[in-house]
Amino acid sequence: MAPSNFNSNNNASASSQENGFVDSCAPLNSEKAVQEIIKPLVQGTDDHLLEFSEVMRTVTKALRQVAEAKASAKAEAAEWKRKYEIERARYMNAENRVLSEEHISEPNGQRPENLANHVSLSKKAGDQSENICGNNGIFSHEVLLDGETERDSKVVQCKFKSKASFKLSWCCKGEKSDQHKHDIVSFDKGNITTAARSSKQISLKWESPPQTVLIMTKPNSASVRILCADMVRWLKEQKHLTVLVEPRVKSELLAESSFYNFVQTWTNETEILLLHMKVDLLVTLGGDGTVLWAASMFKGSVPPVVPFSLGTLGFMTPFYSENFRDCLASILHGPFNITLRHRLQCHVIRDATRNEDHSEDAILVLNEVTIDRGISSFLTNLECYCDNAFVTCVQGDGLILSTTSGSTAYSLAAGGSMVHPQVPGILFTPICPHSLSFRPLILPEHVTLRVFVPLNSRSNAWASFDGKDRKELAPGDALICSMASWPVPTACQVDSTNDFLHSIHDGLHWNVRKTQSFDSPRVG
C-alpha cells in the first residue's frame, strides 16, 4: 500500500505542476517576474530624473548669467557715476578759476576790458594745439620731427623709406583717456619709450610755508599723551603754527592745563569733510593703525603725513619721537622725500538695489579689503572678475584685495609677496584656498575688480575695510574695487626704498639667519 500511495502522491504533485499549481520554488520565479516587470519602469523614472536635472542645471546657468549681467551693469553704472562726479568737480574748478581771473589786474594796474575775448582767444589756441596733437593729445610721428624743415624731411624720405606712422591713445573700458601719457610714455618718431615713473623718488618742496598742523594720536597711552602735549607746545611757541587735534585729545590737553585753549578741533562730520582744505601737515603719534585711522579721515586729497613710531612694528612709521623737534623742523623747512601710498576705492552694490543712486558710499582703504566667510562653517563662494573678464571662483576662507602698502600686513600672512609701496598695483591674495594651485596675483593699477557672491552660495560673505566697517554680502551682492585717485603721501626718513628695506629688516627680521661657518681650507 505504501508504494502505491507514494507513487500516487508523486503523480498528484506532478499533476499539480501540470495544472499550474506553484511548488516550493515558485516564490523565486515570481520575484524574478516582478523585477522584469518593474525594471523598465525604474529605468524610465531614472531617465526622467536625469532629464529634469539637466533642465534644472540649464536654468541655474541662465540665472547665474542673469545675475552676472546684473552685477556687471551695476558696476558699470557705478563707474559712470564716479567719472561723472570727477568731470563735474573738474568743471566746477575750471569755472571758479575763470571767475577768479576776473579779479586779476593787468600789469599796468587795470583790469582786462573784455575777459570773454581773452578766453575765446585762448580757446582757439587750445583748439589749434589739439588739432596738432590729434584727438587724444598724443603726437603722431609725422608731427614729431624735432624741428626738421619740410625740405630736410623730403630729402630724408628720398634716401630712406619712412617708418609707418601711427598714433597712441589711452583706452579704458572702451573710452579714450590721456590722463598719464606725459608721465609714463614718451613718443618720438615712431619709437615708444617708458619713463619708469614708479622707480623715481618723489620729493616735496613747499611753495609757501605750512600754517596748520593736525596731530592724531593713539588712544589710551600715557607716553603718547605726554609727547603730544610737548609737541603741541613746541609747534605753537617755536613755530607759531595753528594746531588741530581730535576732540578726545583736546579734552585731555585741557584737563592737564588751560594753556592749551589755543588748540582747535572739530565738532561734526561736516567739519571733518573740510579738513583737507585747511590742514597743511598731518602728524601721527602711534603705529600703523594710527596712520590708517588718520588716512580714513580724508575722503579726498590727503596732506603730507609725518608718522612717528610709537607702536609695535611700524612699517609706515619711520620717524622716532626722541628727536621730533629736529624732524619736524626739517619737514617744515623742506624739501623732503615722500612715499605715495596708493589707496583702494571700494563700492558695495546690493542685489536689491534697483537704482544706482541708492548705492552705498565709497570706502577708501590704505591696506586691504578682506572678504571672508564670517561665522559660517561653509567655504566662501566668490566669483571674481577683472575689467569684466572672469578671473576665478574663490572657494576657501576668503580673499584679500590689498594695496602694495598693505603687502606686509594681512596679505603677507596669507602667503602674498612683499611689494615696494610705490609700485602701482593691486594684490589678489586668497585666504586658505581649497585648491593648492591657487597662488596670489599682482594686478596693474588701472583695472577694476568685481567680487560677486553668486545666487547659489550656501552662506553670506563678510567684507571688512582696513580691519573695520564690516559689511555683510548676501547672495547677489557685489564688491567693486579700483585704485583711488587720492594717494597718501608719507614723509620718508631717508627715501622710500631705504625706509621700506629698513622696515622689513627691523620689523620682520627678514632673512635673518646665522652666517655659515668657514671650515674648509682657503683655495689659492
Short mmCIF file of C-alpha atoms in Angstrom, two decimals:
data_model
loop_
_atom_site.label_atom_id
_atom_site.label_comp_id
_atom_site.label_asym_id
_atom_site.label_seq_id
_atom_site.Cartn_x
_atom_site.Cartn_y
_atom_site.Cartn_z
CA MET A 1 0.00 0.00 0.00
CA ALA A 2 2.79 2.38 0.85
CA PRO A 3 4.46 2.17 -2.52
CA SER A 4 1.24 2.69 -4.25
CA ASN A 5 0.48 5.71 -2.06
CA PHE A 6 3.94 7.15 -2.72
CA ASN A 7 3.50 6.87 -6.42
CA SER A 8 0.11 8.29 -6.22
CA ASN A 9 1.44 11.28 -4.33
CA ASN A 10 4.17 11.83 -6.87
CA ASN A 11 1.66 11.59 -9.59
CA ALA A 12 -0.51 14.05 -7.75
CA SER A 13 2.34 16.53 -7.37
CA ALA A 14 3.28 16.15 -10.98
CA SER A 15 -0.30 16.62 -12.00
CA SER A 16 -0.49 19.72 -9.79
CA GLN A 17 2.52 21.27 -11.59
CA GLU A 18 0.96 20.43 -14.89
CA ASN A 19 -2.30 22.05 -13.77
CA GLY A 20 -0.47 25.34 -12.91
CA PHE A 21 -0.05 25.00 -9.13
CA VAL A 22 3.14 26.50 -7.64
CA ASP A 23 5.62 24.35 -5.71
CA SER A 24 8.36 25.42 -3.21
CA CYS A 25 10.43 27.10 -5.98
CA ALA A 26 7.53 29.26 -7.10
CA PRO A 27 8.40 32.36 -4.89
CA LEU A 28 11.79 32.73 -6.63
CA ASN A 29 10.22 32.60 -10.02
CA SER A 30 7.59 35.17 -9.05
CA GLU A 31 10.28 37.61 -7.72
CA LYS A 32 12.15 37.43 -11.00
CA ALA A 33 8.96 38.10 -12.85
CA VAL A 34 8.22 41.15 -10.72
CA GLN A 35 11.73 42.53 -11.28
CA GLU A 36 11.36 42.05 -15.01
CA ILE A 37 8.12 44.00 -14.89
CA ILE A 38 9.43 46.83 -12.62
CA LYS A 39 12.86 47.23 -14.21
CA PRO A 40 11.65 49.11 -17.32
CA LEU A 41 9.54 51.38 -15.10
CA VAL A 42 12.54 52.22 -12.86
CA GLN A 43 14.76 52.86 -15.86
CA GLY A 44 12.14 55.16 -17.28
CA THR A 45 11.97 57.06 -13.96
CA ASP A 46 15.78 57.48 -13.91
CA ASP A 47 15.70 58.85 -17.42
CA HIS A 48 13.10 61.38 -16.39
CA LEU A 49 15.17 62.39 -13.35
CA LEU A 50 18.28 62.85 -15.48
CA GLU A 51 16.33 64.94 -17.93
CA PHE A 52 14.89 67.01 -15.10
CA SER A 53 18.34 67.55 -13.56
CA GLU A 54 19.68 68.72 -16.94
CA VAL A 55 16.82 71.18 -17.21
CA MET A 56 17.49 72.46 -13.69
CA ARG A 57 21.22 72.81 -14.48
CA THR A 58 20.36 74.85 -17.57
CA VAL A 59 18.03 77.06 -15.55
CA THR A 60 20.69 77.57 -12.87
CA LYS A 61 23.24 78.52 -15.51
CA ALA A 62 20.81 81.00 -17.04
CA LEU A 63 20.08 82.54 -13.63
CA ARG A 64 23.80 82.84 -12.95
CA GLN A 65 24.34 84.59 -16.27
CA VAL A 66 21.50 86.97 -15.49
CA ALA A 67 22.99 87.70 -12.06
CA GLU A 68 26.43 88.29 -13.58
CA ALA A 69 24.99 90.62 -16.19
CA LYS A 70 23.10 92.49 -13.48
CA ALA A 71 26.19 92.88 -11.31
CA SER A 72 28.22 93.95 -14.34
CA ALA A 73 25.60 96.57 -15.24
CA LYS A 74 25.62 97.88 -11.68
CA ALA A 75 29.39 98.02 -11.64
CA GLU A 76 29.42 99.89 -14.94
CA ALA A 77 26.79 102.31 -13.64
CA ALA A 78 28.87 102.94 -10.52
CA GLU A 79 31.94 103.62 -12.65
CA TRP A 80 29.99 106.02 -14.86
CA LYS A 81 28.70 107.79 -11.78
CA ARG A 82 32.22 108.14 -10.39
CA LYS A 83 33.52 109.54 -13.69
CA TYR A 84 30.59 111.95 -13.83
CA GLU A 85 31.42 113.26 -10.35
CA ILE A 86 35.09 113.69 -11.31
CA GLU A 87 34.21 115.56 -14.50
CA ARG A 88 31.69 117.69 -12.65
CA ALA A 89 34.26 118.62 -10.00
CA ARG A 90 36.80 119.40 -12.72
CA TYR A 91 34.29 121.62 -14.49
CA MET A 92 33.47 123.47 -11.28
CA ASN A 93 37.16 124.05 -10.57
CA ALA A 94 37.67 125.41 -14.08
CA GLU A 95 34.68 127.71 -13.70
CA ASN A 96 35.96 129.00 -10.35
CA ARG A 97 39.38 129.59 -11.90
CA VAL A 98 37.85 131.70 -14.67
CA LEU A 99 35.84 133.70 -12.16
CA SER A 100 38.96 134.32 -10.08
CA GLU A 101 40.80 135.57 -13.17
CA GLU A 102 38.23 138.33 -13.50
CA HIS A 103 39.71 139.94 -10.39
CA ILE A 104 43.31 139.80 -11.65
CA SER A 105 44.64 143.14 -12.84
CA GLU A 106 46.77 143.82 -15.88
CA PRO A 107 50.48 144.73 -15.44
CA ASN A 108 49.57 148.43 -15.68
CA GLY A 109 47.10 148.02 -12.83
CA GLN A 110 43.91 147.94 -14.94
CA ARG A 111 41.54 145.05 -15.35
CA PRO A 112 41.01 143.42 -18.76
CA GLU A 113 38.23 145.12 -20.62
CA ASN A 114 36.85 142.03 -22.26
CA LEU A 115 37.74 138.81 -20.50
CA ALA A 116 35.44 136.83 -22.77
CA ASN A 117 37.53 137.75 -25.81
CA HIS A 118 40.66 136.71 -23.97
CA VAL A 119 39.12 133.35 -23.07
CA SER A 120 37.89 132.81 -26.64
CA LEU A 121 41.37 133.51 -28.00
CA SER A 122 42.84 131.01 -25.54
CA LYS A 123 40.23 128.51 -26.58
CA LYS A 124 41.10 128.96 -30.24
CA ALA A 125 44.76 128.46 -29.45
CA GLY A 126 43.91 125.33 -27.49
CA ASP A 127 41.85 124.04 -30.42
CA GLN A 128 44.79 124.59 -32.74
CA SER A 129 47.13 122.72 -30.42
CA GLU A 130 44.57 119.93 -30.14
CA ASN A 131 44.48 119.64 -33.90
CA ILE A 132 48.24 119.36 -33.92
CA CYS A 133 48.26 116.80 -31.12
CA GLY A 134 45.46 114.72 -32.57
CA ASN A 135 42.20 113.69 -30.99
CA ASN A 136 43.84 112.03 -28.00
CA GLY A 137 46.55 114.58 -27.27
CA ILE A 138 49.47 112.37 -28.34
CA PHE A 139 51.58 113.46 -31.29
CA SER A 140 51.90 111.17 -34.28
CA HIS A 141 55.40 110.51 -35.58
CA GLU A 142 54.65 112.57 -38.68
CA VAL A 143 54.45 115.68 -36.47
CA LEU A 144 57.33 114.92 -34.10
CA LEU A 145 60.27 115.66 -36.43
CA ASP A 146 62.47 117.55 -33.93
CA GLY A 147 62.25 120.86 -35.83
CA GLU A 148 63.21 119.48 -39.25
CA THR A 149 62.18 121.68 -42.12
CA GLU A 150 59.94 120.42 -44.85
CA ARG A 151 62.85 120.38 -47.33
CA ASP A 152 65.05 118.32 -44.99
CA SER A 153 62.24 115.84 -44.35
CA LYS A 154 61.73 115.37 -48.10
CA VAL A 155 65.46 114.70 -48.57
CA VAL A 156 65.39 112.10 -45.79
CA GLN A 157 62.33 110.44 -47.31
CA CYS A 158 64.13 110.20 -50.66
CA LYS A 159 67.08 108.39 -49.09
CA PHE A 160 65.17 106.04 -46.77
CA LYS A 161 61.69 104.67 -46.58
CA SER A 162 59.82 106.39 -43.78
CA LYS A 163 58.52 104.39 -40.84
CA ALA A 164 54.86 103.61 -40.73
CA SER A 165 53.04 106.39 -38.94
CA PHE A 166 50.71 105.66 -36.07
CA LYS A 167 49.08 107.35 -33.11
CA LEU A 168 48.70 106.31 -29.49
CA SER A 169 45.59 106.58 -27.40
CA TRP A 170 44.77 105.55 -23.88
CA CYS A 171 41.73 103.31 -23.67
CA CYS A 172 39.84 102.45 -20.51
CA LYS A 173 36.67 100.37 -20.82
CA GLY A 174 36.14 101.46 -24.38
CA GLU A 175 36.84 105.12 -23.66
CA LYS A 176 39.89 107.08 -24.69
CA SER A 177 41.82 108.83 -21.94
CA ASP A 178 45.17 110.64 -21.89
CA GLN A 179 45.47 111.08 -18.14
CA HIS A 180 49.05 109.85 -17.63
CA LYS A 181 50.54 109.82 -21.12
CA HIS A 182 53.05 112.59 -20.41
CA ASP A 183 54.25 110.91 -17.22
CA ILE A 184 54.68 107.36 -18.49
CA VAL A 185 55.07 107.23 -22.26
CA SER A 186 57.38 109.22 -24.49
CA PHE A 187 56.68 109.11 -28.22
CA ASP A 188 59.23 110.26 -30.77
CA LYS A 189 59.50 109.40 -34.47
CA GLY A 190 57.52 106.23 -34.13
CA ASN A 191 59.55 104.98 -31.16
CA ILE A 192 57.83 104.31 -27.82
CA THR A 193 59.73 104.57 -24.54
CA THR A 194 58.51 104.47 -20.95
CA ALA A 195 59.55 106.85 -18.22
CA ALA A 196 59.65 104.26 -15.39
CA ARG A 197 57.65 106.58 -13.20
CA SER A 198 57.30 104.20 -10.26
CA SER A 199 61.07 103.83 -9.82
CA LYS A 200 61.74 107.52 -9.28
CA GLN A 201 61.99 109.03 -5.82
CA ILE A 202 59.46 111.80 -5.19
CA SER A 203 60.46 114.95 -3.32
CA LEU A 204 58.14 117.56 -1.82
CA LYS A 205 59.08 121.24 -1.65
CA TRP A 206 56.86 123.84 -0.01
CA GLU A 207 55.84 126.73 -2.24
CA SER A 208 54.57 128.58 0.83
CA PRO A 209 55.26 127.79 4.48
CA PRO A 210 52.72 125.49 6.16
CA GLN A 211 50.36 127.19 8.60
CA THR A 212 48.16 124.44 10.07
CA VAL A 213 49.20 121.10 11.56
CA LEU A 214 46.82 118.28 12.52
CA ILE A 215 48.05 115.86 15.22
CA MET A 216 46.37 112.47 15.62
CA THR A 217 47.38 110.13 18.42
CA LYS A 218 46.97 106.55 19.57
CA PRO A 219 44.41 106.40 22.42
CA ASN A 220 44.93 105.03 25.92
CA SER A 221 48.67 105.68 26.10
CA ALA A 222 50.25 107.85 28.79
CA SER A 223 53.54 108.24 26.90
CA VAL A 224 51.67 109.39 23.78
CA ARG A 225 49.72 111.98 25.79
CA ILE A 226 52.93 113.41 27.27
CA LEU A 227 54.61 113.55 23.85
CA CYS A 228 51.54 115.16 22.27
CA ALA A 229 51.41 117.92 24.89
CA ASP A 230 55.12 118.64 24.42
CA MET A 231 54.79 118.70 20.62
CA VAL A 232 51.73 120.99 20.68
CA ARG A 233 53.52 123.46 22.95
CA TRP A 234 56.64 123.46 20.72
CA LEU A 235 54.67 123.95 17.49
CA LYS A 236 52.82 126.91 18.99
CA GLU A 237 55.67 128.66 20.81
CA GLN A 238 58.57 127.96 18.44
CA LYS A 239 56.90 127.62 15.02
CA HIS A 240 53.80 129.76 15.59
CA LEU A 241 51.52 127.29 13.82
CA THR A 242 47.81 126.60 14.14
CA VAL A 243 47.36 123.21 15.80
CA LEU A 244 44.35 120.93 15.31
CA VAL A 245 43.70 117.78 17.33
CA GLU A 246 40.87 115.31 17.79
CA PRO A 247 38.11 116.24 20.28
CA ARG A 248 39.32 113.49 22.62
CA VAL A 249 42.88 114.86 22.55
CA LYS A 250 41.72 118.42 23.22
CA SER A 251 39.80 117.26 26.28
CA GLU A 252 42.92 115.51 27.56
CA LEU A 253 45.08 118.60 26.99
CA LEU A 254 42.60 120.93 28.73
CA ALA A 255 42.38 118.52 31.64
CA GLU A 256 46.13 118.91 32.03
CA SER A 257 46.34 122.71 31.71
CA SER A 258 44.27 125.64 30.49
CA PHE A 259 47.33 126.75 28.50
CA TYR A 260 46.08 124.60 25.61
CA ASN A 261 42.99 126.71 24.95
CA PHE A 262 44.50 127.72 21.60
CA VAL A 263 44.20 124.16 20.28
CA GLN A 264 41.44 123.77 17.68
CA THR A 265 39.26 120.75 16.86
CA TRP A 266 36.06 119.83 15.01
CA THR A 267 32.53 119.25 16.25
CA ASN A 268 30.64 117.49 13.44
CA GLU A 269 31.03 115.39 10.29
CA THR A 270 30.80 118.41 8.00
CA GLU A 271 33.93 119.94 9.50
CA ILE A 272 35.75 116.62 9.06
CA LEU A 273 34.94 116.66 5.34
CA LEU A 274 36.55 120.11 5.11
CA LEU A 275 39.80 119.18 6.85
CA HIS A 276 41.68 118.79 3.56
CA MET A 277 41.01 122.46 2.80
CA LYS A 278 42.89 123.83 5.82
CA VAL A 279 45.35 121.17 7.03
CA ASP A 280 48.87 121.59 5.60
CA LEU A 281 50.62 118.82 7.52
CA LEU A 282 49.40 115.72 9.34
CA VAL A 283 51.40 114.26 12.25
CA THR A 284 50.57 110.83 13.68
CA LEU A 285 51.77 109.55 17.07
CA GLY A 286 51.32 105.79 17.19
CA GLY A 287 51.78 102.79 14.93
CA ASP A 288 50.50 101.79 11.51
CA GLY A 289 46.95 101.64 12.87
CA THR A 290 47.11 105.34 13.70
CA VAL A 291 48.24 106.08 10.14
CA LEU A 292 45.30 104.06 8.79
CA TRP A 293 42.89 105.92 11.04
CA ALA A 294 44.32 109.31 10.06
CA ALA A 295 44.10 108.49 6.34
CA SER A 296 40.45 107.43 6.72
CA MET A 297 39.59 110.93 7.94
CA PHE A 298 40.27 112.30 4.46
CA LYS A 299 37.82 111.17 1.79
CA GLY A 300 39.66 113.10 -0.90
CA SER A 301 43.16 114.54 -1.06
CA VAL A 302 45.42 113.84 1.92
CA PRO A 303 48.04 116.29 3.21
CA PRO A 304 51.64 115.10 3.75
CA VAL A 305 51.83 112.72 6.72
CA VAL A 306 54.71 112.63 9.21
CA PRO A 307 54.31 109.31 11.09
CA PHE A 308 56.18 108.85 14.39
CA SER A 309 56.79 105.31 15.57
CA LEU A 310 55.05 104.65 18.89
CA GLY A 311 53.56 101.26 18.03
CA THR A 312 54.72 97.65 17.65
CA LEU A 313 56.05 97.02 14.13
CA GLY A 314 55.77 100.30 12.26
CA PHE A 315 56.12 99.59 8.54
CA MET A 316 54.80 103.09 7.77
CA THR A 317 56.29 105.00 10.72
CA PRO A 318 59.99 105.70 10.06
CA PHE A 319 60.40 108.64 12.48
CA TYR A 320 61.29 108.34 16.17
CA SER A 321 59.83 110.54 18.87
CA GLU A 322 63.12 111.18 20.68
CA ASN A 323 64.19 113.81 18.15
CA PHE A 324 60.80 115.05 16.96
CA ARG A 325 61.94 118.70 17.05
CA ASP A 326 64.71 118.18 14.51
CA CYS A 327 62.46 116.01 12.34
CA LEU A 328 59.57 118.48 12.27
CA ALA A 329 61.90 121.44 11.75
CA SER A 330 63.38 119.71 8.71
CA ILE A 331 59.93 118.79 7.38
CA LEU A 332 58.52 122.28 7.86
CA HIS A 333 61.50 123.82 6.10
CA GLY A 334 61.62 121.26 3.26
CA PRO A 335 62.27 119.79 0.83
CA PHE A 336 61.87 116.16 1.91
CA ASN A 337 61.27 112.79 0.25
CA ILE A 338 57.82 111.24 0.32
CA THR A 339 56.25 107.88 -0.47
CA LEU A 340 52.96 107.97 -2.37
CA ARG A 341 50.94 105.17 -0.83
CA HIS A 342 48.05 104.24 -3.10
CA ARG A 343 44.58 103.60 -1.76
CA LEU A 344 41.71 101.42 -2.97
CA GLN A 345 38.23 102.76 -3.59
CA CYS A 346 35.51 100.22 -2.81
CA HIS A 347 31.78 100.19 -3.57
CA VAL A 348 29.26 97.68 -2.20
CA ILE A 349 26.37 97.10 -4.62
CA ARG A 350 23.35 95.30 -3.22
CA ASP A 351 21.29 92.89 -5.28
CA ALA A 352 18.11 94.55 -4.01
CA THR A 353 19.26 97.96 -5.27
CA ARG A 354 17.23 98.94 -8.30
CA ASN A 355 18.62 102.43 -8.70
CA GLU A 356 22.33 103.18 -8.66
CA ASP A 357 21.65 106.46 -6.83
CA HIS A 358 20.81 104.40 -3.72
CA SER A 359 24.13 102.53 -3.69
CA GLU A 360 26.32 102.80 -0.64
CA ASP A 361 29.06 105.41 -0.30
CA ALA A 362 32.58 104.67 -1.45
CA ILE A 363 35.08 103.40 1.13
CA LEU A 364 38.79 104.19 0.86
CA VAL A 365 41.32 101.71 2.25
CA LEU A 366 45.07 102.09 2.64
CA ASN A 367 45.94 98.46 3.49
CA GLU A 368 43.37 95.98 2.24
CA VAL A 369 39.76 94.93 1.87
CA THR A 370 39.08 91.40 3.12
CA ILE A 371 36.15 89.18 2.12
CA ASP A 372 35.72 86.15 4.39
CA ARG A 373 33.08 83.63 5.46
CA GLY A 374 32.49 85.16 8.87
CA ILE A 375 30.98 82.76 11.42
CA SER A 376 29.71 80.37 8.75
CA SER A 377 31.18 76.87 8.56
CA PHE A 378 30.77 76.76 4.77
CA LEU A 379 33.52 77.73 2.36
CA THR A 380 33.23 81.11 0.72
CA ASN A 381 31.98 81.04 -2.86
CA LEU A 382 33.11 84.17 -4.70
CA GLU A 383 33.20 84.86 -8.42
CA CYS A 384 35.94 87.35 -9.34
CA TYR A 385 36.16 89.49 -12.47
CA CYS A 386 38.86 91.87 -13.68
CA ASP A 387 37.55 94.52 -16.12
CA ASN A 388 34.60 92.19 -16.88
CA ALA A 389 36.98 89.30 -17.66
CA PHE A 390 36.46 86.23 -15.48
CA VAL A 391 39.42 85.61 -13.15
CA THR A 392 38.47 82.67 -10.94
CA CYS A 393 35.99 81.31 -8.43
CA VAL A 394 37.32 81.60 -4.88
CA GLN A 395 36.47 78.69 -2.60
CA GLY A 396 38.19 78.79 0.76
CA ASP A 397 38.28 81.04 3.79
CA GLY A 398 38.18 84.23 1.76
CA LEU A 399 40.02 86.75 -0.42
CA ILE A 400 42.28 89.76 0.20
CA LEU A 401 42.48 92.72 -2.19
CA SER A 402 45.48 94.69 -0.98
CA THR A 403 47.49 97.74 -1.88
CA THR A 404 51.26 97.48 -2.09
CA SER A 405 51.48 99.38 1.20
CA GLY A 406 49.36 96.63 2.74
CA SER A 407 51.51 93.86 1.24
CA THR A 408 53.32 93.48 4.59
CA ALA A 409 50.04 93.13 6.51
CA TYR A 410 47.28 90.51 6.17
CA SER A 411 48.29 89.66 2.59
CA LEU A 412 51.78 88.65 3.72
CA ALA A 413 50.35 86.42 6.45
CA ALA A 414 48.15 84.71 3.83
CA GLY A 415 51.12 83.93 1.58
CA GLY A 416 51.32 87.06 -0.55
CA SER A 417 54.53 88.75 -1.59
CA MET A 418 56.12 91.85 -0.11
CA VAL A 419 55.93 94.69 -2.65
CA HIS A 420 57.58 98.11 -2.63
CA PRO A 421 54.89 100.63 -1.59
CA GLN A 422 55.46 102.87 -4.63
CA VAL A 423 54.76 100.05 -7.10
CA PRO A 424 51.30 100.83 -8.52
CA GLY A 425 49.34 97.61 -8.32
CA ILE A 426 46.61 95.58 -6.59
CA LEU A 427 47.42 92.34 -4.76
CA PHE A 428 44.97 89.46 -5.24
CA THR A 429 45.62 87.01 -2.38
CA PRO A 430 43.40 84.03 -1.42
CA ILE A 431 42.94 83.02 2.22
CA CYS A 432 43.44 79.27 2.74
CA PRO A 433 42.16 78.31 -0.73
CA HIS A 434 40.62 74.89 -1.33
CA SER A 435 42.96 74.40 -4.30
CA LEU A 436 46.73 74.10 -3.85
CA SER A 437 47.34 75.65 -7.29
CA PHE A 438 45.58 78.89 -6.29
CA ARG A 439 48.51 81.30 -5.98
CA PRO A 440 48.47 85.07 -5.31
CA LEU A 441 48.40 87.57 -8.18
CA ILE A 442 49.61 91.15 -8.61
CA LEU A 443 47.39 93.11 -11.00
CA PRO A 444 48.06 96.54 -12.59
CA GLU A 445 46.71 99.70 -11.04
CA HIS A 446 44.23 100.65 -13.76
CA VAL A 447 42.00 97.56 -13.52
CA THR A 448 38.62 97.37 -11.80
CA LEU A 449 37.97 94.24 -9.74
CA ARG A 450 34.48 92.90 -9.09
CA VAL A 451 33.85 90.23 -6.46
CA PHE A 452 30.37 88.73 -6.78
CA VAL A 453 28.57 86.44 -4.32
CA PRO A 454 26.66 84.01 -6.57
CA LEU A 455 22.99 83.31 -6.02
CA ASN A 456 23.64 79.64 -5.28
CA SER A 457 26.08 80.44 -2.47
CA ARG A 458 25.45 78.41 0.68
CA SER A 459 26.03 81.36 3.01
CA ASN A 460 26.70 85.06 3.12
CA ALA A 461 30.14 86.65 2.98
CA TRP A 462 31.59 89.48 5.05
CA ALA A 463 33.76 92.37 3.89
CA SER A 464 35.99 94.46 6.15
CA PHE A 465 37.93 97.56 5.13
CA ASP A 466 41.28 98.11 6.84
CA GLY A 467 40.01 95.89 9.64
CA LYS A 468 36.83 97.89 10.32
CA ASP A 469 33.46 98.90 8.79
CA ARG A 470 32.45 95.28 8.46
CA LYS A 471 29.62 94.72 5.94
CA GLU A 472 27.60 91.61 5.12
CA LEU A 473 27.38 90.50 1.49
CA ALA A 474 24.33 88.40 0.67
CA PRO A 475 23.98 86.24 -2.48
CA GLY A 476 23.63 88.59 -5.43
CA ASP A 477 25.68 91.39 -3.82
CA ALA A 478 28.95 92.58 -5.35
CA LEU A 479 32.04 94.49 -4.23
CA ILE A 480 33.67 96.82 -6.77
CA CYS A 481 37.30 97.75 -6.12
CA SER A 482 39.62 100.06 -8.06
CA MET A 483 42.59 102.34 -7.43
CA ALA A 484 41.59 105.64 -5.84
CA SER A 485 42.72 108.98 -7.24
CA TRP A 486 44.00 110.27 -3.90
CA PRO A 487 47.15 108.59 -2.51
CA VAL A 488 48.52 109.11 0.98
CA PRO A 489 51.88 110.96 0.89
CA THR A 490 54.02 109.90 3.84
CA ALA A 491 57.32 111.58 4.67
CA CYS A 492 60.49 109.48 4.46
CA GLN A 493 63.34 109.30 6.93
CA VAL A 494 65.79 108.76 4.04
CA ASP A 495 63.88 107.74 0.91
CA SER A 496 61.12 105.27 0.09
CA THR A 497 63.42 102.35 -0.75
CA ASN A 498 65.69 102.73 2.30
CA ASP A 499 62.69 103.11 4.59
CA PHE A 500 60.97 100.04 3.10
CA LEU A 501 64.03 97.82 3.42
CA HIS A 502 64.70 99.06 6.94
CA SER A 503 61.12 98.28 7.95
CA ILE A 504 61.21 94.66 6.76
CA HIS A 505 64.66 94.10 8.25
CA ASP A 506 63.83 95.71 11.59
CA GLY A 507 60.16 94.72 11.87
CA LEU A 508 60.07 91.27 10.29
CA HIS A 509 63.73 90.29 10.77
CA TRP A 510 63.59 89.35 7.09
CA ASN A 511 66.12 86.67 6.09
CA VAL A 512 67.89 86.79 9.44
CA ARG A 513 69.99 83.65 9.86
CA LYS A 514 73.29 82.53 11.28
CA THR A 515 76.25 83.01 8.99
CA GLN A 516 77.61 79.78 7.57
CA SER A 517 80.82 78.77 9.31
CA PHE A 518 84.04 78.55 7.31
CA ASP A 519 85.72 75.19 7.97
CA SER A 520 87.39 74.30 4.68
CA PRO A 521 90.90 75.46 3.79
CA ARG A 522 91.30 78.54 1.64
CA VAL A 523 91.83 77.99 -2.07
CA GLY A 524 94.77 79.77 -3.70
#
